mmCIF file of C-alpha atoms in Angstrom:
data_model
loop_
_atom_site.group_PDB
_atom_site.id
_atom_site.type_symbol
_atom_site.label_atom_id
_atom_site.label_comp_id
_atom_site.label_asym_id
_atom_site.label_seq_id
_atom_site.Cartn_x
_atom_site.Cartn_y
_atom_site.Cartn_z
ATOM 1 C CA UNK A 1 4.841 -27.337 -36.437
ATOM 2 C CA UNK A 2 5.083 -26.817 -32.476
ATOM 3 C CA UNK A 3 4.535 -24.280 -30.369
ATOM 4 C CA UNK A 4 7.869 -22.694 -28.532
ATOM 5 C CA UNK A 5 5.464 -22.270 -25.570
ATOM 6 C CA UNK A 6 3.822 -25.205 -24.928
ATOM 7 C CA UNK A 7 5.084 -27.631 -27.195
ATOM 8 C CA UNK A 8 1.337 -28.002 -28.651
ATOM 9 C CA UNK A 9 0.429 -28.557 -32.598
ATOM 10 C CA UNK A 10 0.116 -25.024 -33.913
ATOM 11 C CA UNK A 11 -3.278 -24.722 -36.086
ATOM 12 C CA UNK A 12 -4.194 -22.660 -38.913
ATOM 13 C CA UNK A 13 -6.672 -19.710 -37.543
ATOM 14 C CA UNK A 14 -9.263 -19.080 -40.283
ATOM 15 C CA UNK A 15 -11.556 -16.529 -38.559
ATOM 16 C CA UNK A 16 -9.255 -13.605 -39.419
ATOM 17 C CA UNK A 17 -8.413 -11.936 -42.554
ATOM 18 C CA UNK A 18 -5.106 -13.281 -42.913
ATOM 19 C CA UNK A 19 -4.784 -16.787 -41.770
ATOM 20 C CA UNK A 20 -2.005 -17.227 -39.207
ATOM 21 C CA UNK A 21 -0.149 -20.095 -37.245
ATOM 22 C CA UNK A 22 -1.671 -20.043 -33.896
ATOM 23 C CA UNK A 23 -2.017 -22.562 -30.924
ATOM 24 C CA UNK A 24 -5.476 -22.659 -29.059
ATOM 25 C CA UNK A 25 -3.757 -24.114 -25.975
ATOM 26 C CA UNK A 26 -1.960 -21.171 -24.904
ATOM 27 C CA UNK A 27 -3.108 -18.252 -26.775
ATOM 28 C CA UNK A 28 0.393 -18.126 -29.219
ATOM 29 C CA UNK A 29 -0.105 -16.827 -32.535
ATOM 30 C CA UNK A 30 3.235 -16.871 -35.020
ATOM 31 C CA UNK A 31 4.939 -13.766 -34.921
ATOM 32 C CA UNK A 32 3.471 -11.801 -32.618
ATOM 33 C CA UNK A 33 3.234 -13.295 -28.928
ATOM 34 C CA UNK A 34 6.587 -14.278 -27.902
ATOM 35 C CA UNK A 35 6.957 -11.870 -25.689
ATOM 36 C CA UNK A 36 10.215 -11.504 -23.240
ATOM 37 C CA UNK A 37 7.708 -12.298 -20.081
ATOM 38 C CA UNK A 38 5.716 -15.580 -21.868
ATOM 39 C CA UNK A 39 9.052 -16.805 -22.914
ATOM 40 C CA UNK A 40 10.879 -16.922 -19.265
ATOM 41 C CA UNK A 41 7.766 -17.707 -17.847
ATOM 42 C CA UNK A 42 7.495 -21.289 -20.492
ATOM 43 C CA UNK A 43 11.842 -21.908 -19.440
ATOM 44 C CA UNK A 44 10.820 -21.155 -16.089
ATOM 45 C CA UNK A 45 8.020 -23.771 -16.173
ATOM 46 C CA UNK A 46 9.430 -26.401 -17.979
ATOM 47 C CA UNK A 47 13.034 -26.679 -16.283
ATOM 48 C CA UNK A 48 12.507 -25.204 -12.558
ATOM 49 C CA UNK A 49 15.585 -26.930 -11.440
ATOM 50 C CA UNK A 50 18.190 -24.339 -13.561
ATOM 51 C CA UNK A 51 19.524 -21.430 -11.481
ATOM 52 C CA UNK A 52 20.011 -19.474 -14.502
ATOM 53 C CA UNK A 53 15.777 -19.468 -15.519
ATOM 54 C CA UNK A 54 15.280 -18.317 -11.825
ATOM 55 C CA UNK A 55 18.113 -15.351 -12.458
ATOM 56 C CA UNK A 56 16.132 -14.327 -15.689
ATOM 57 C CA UNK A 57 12.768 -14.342 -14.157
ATOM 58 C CA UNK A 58 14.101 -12.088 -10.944
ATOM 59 C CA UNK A 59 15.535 -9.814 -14.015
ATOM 60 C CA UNK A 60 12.409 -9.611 -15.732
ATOM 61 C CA UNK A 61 10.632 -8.671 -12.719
ATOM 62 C CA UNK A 62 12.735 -6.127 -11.256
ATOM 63 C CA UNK A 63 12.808 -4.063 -14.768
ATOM 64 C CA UNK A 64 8.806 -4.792 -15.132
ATOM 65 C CA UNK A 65 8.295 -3.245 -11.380
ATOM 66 C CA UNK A 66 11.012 -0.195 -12.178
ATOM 67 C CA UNK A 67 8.847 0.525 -15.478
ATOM 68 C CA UNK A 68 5.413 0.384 -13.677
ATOM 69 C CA UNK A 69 6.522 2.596 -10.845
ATOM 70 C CA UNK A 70 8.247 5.133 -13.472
ATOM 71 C CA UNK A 71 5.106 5.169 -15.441
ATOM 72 C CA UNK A 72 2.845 5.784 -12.435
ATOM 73 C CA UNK A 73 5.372 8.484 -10.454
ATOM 74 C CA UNK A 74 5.104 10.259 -13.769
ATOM 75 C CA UNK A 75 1.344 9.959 -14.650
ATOM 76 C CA UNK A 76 1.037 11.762 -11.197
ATOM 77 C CA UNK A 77 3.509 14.586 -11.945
ATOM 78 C CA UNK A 78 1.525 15.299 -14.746
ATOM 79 C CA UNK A 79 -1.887 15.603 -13.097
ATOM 80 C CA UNK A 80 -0.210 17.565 -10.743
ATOM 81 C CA UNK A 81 0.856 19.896 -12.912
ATOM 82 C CA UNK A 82 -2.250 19.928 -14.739
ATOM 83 C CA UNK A 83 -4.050 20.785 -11.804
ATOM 84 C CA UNK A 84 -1.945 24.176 -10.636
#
């Protein structure tokens, strides 16, 4: 079986309690670390050329900057607030 990230051999990881899929190339483990970010981050890597990968990786940046400022403007309102 391959990896969708980096088109490695997945392995069979026997130092947990369950054993799960997992690639020791790029950190991917079956099921749980395809992530929106690692996955236009692999298209973006491994066909630079396509307009459309750029598009999604300007997309996934401009809602992952708008997320960390909201979080951050509203961690301060709150110590703010605690504070008075």
């Amino acid at each position: 079986m391959k990896c969708p990230q980096c088109g490695s051999d997945l392995e069979m990881d026997f130092h947990r309690k369950i054993p799960l899929m997992m690639c020791y190339n790029c950190g991917y483990i079956e099921g749980r670390t395809a992530t929106v970010s690692t996955t236009v981050y692999m298209l973006y890597q491994n066909s630079k050329k396509d307009p459309a990968v750029l598009y999604w990786v300007l997309v996934n940046l401009l809602i992952s900057t708008v997320v960390l400022l909201t979080v951050n403007l509203l961690e301060a309102r709150q110590k703010k607030a605690v504070k008075a």
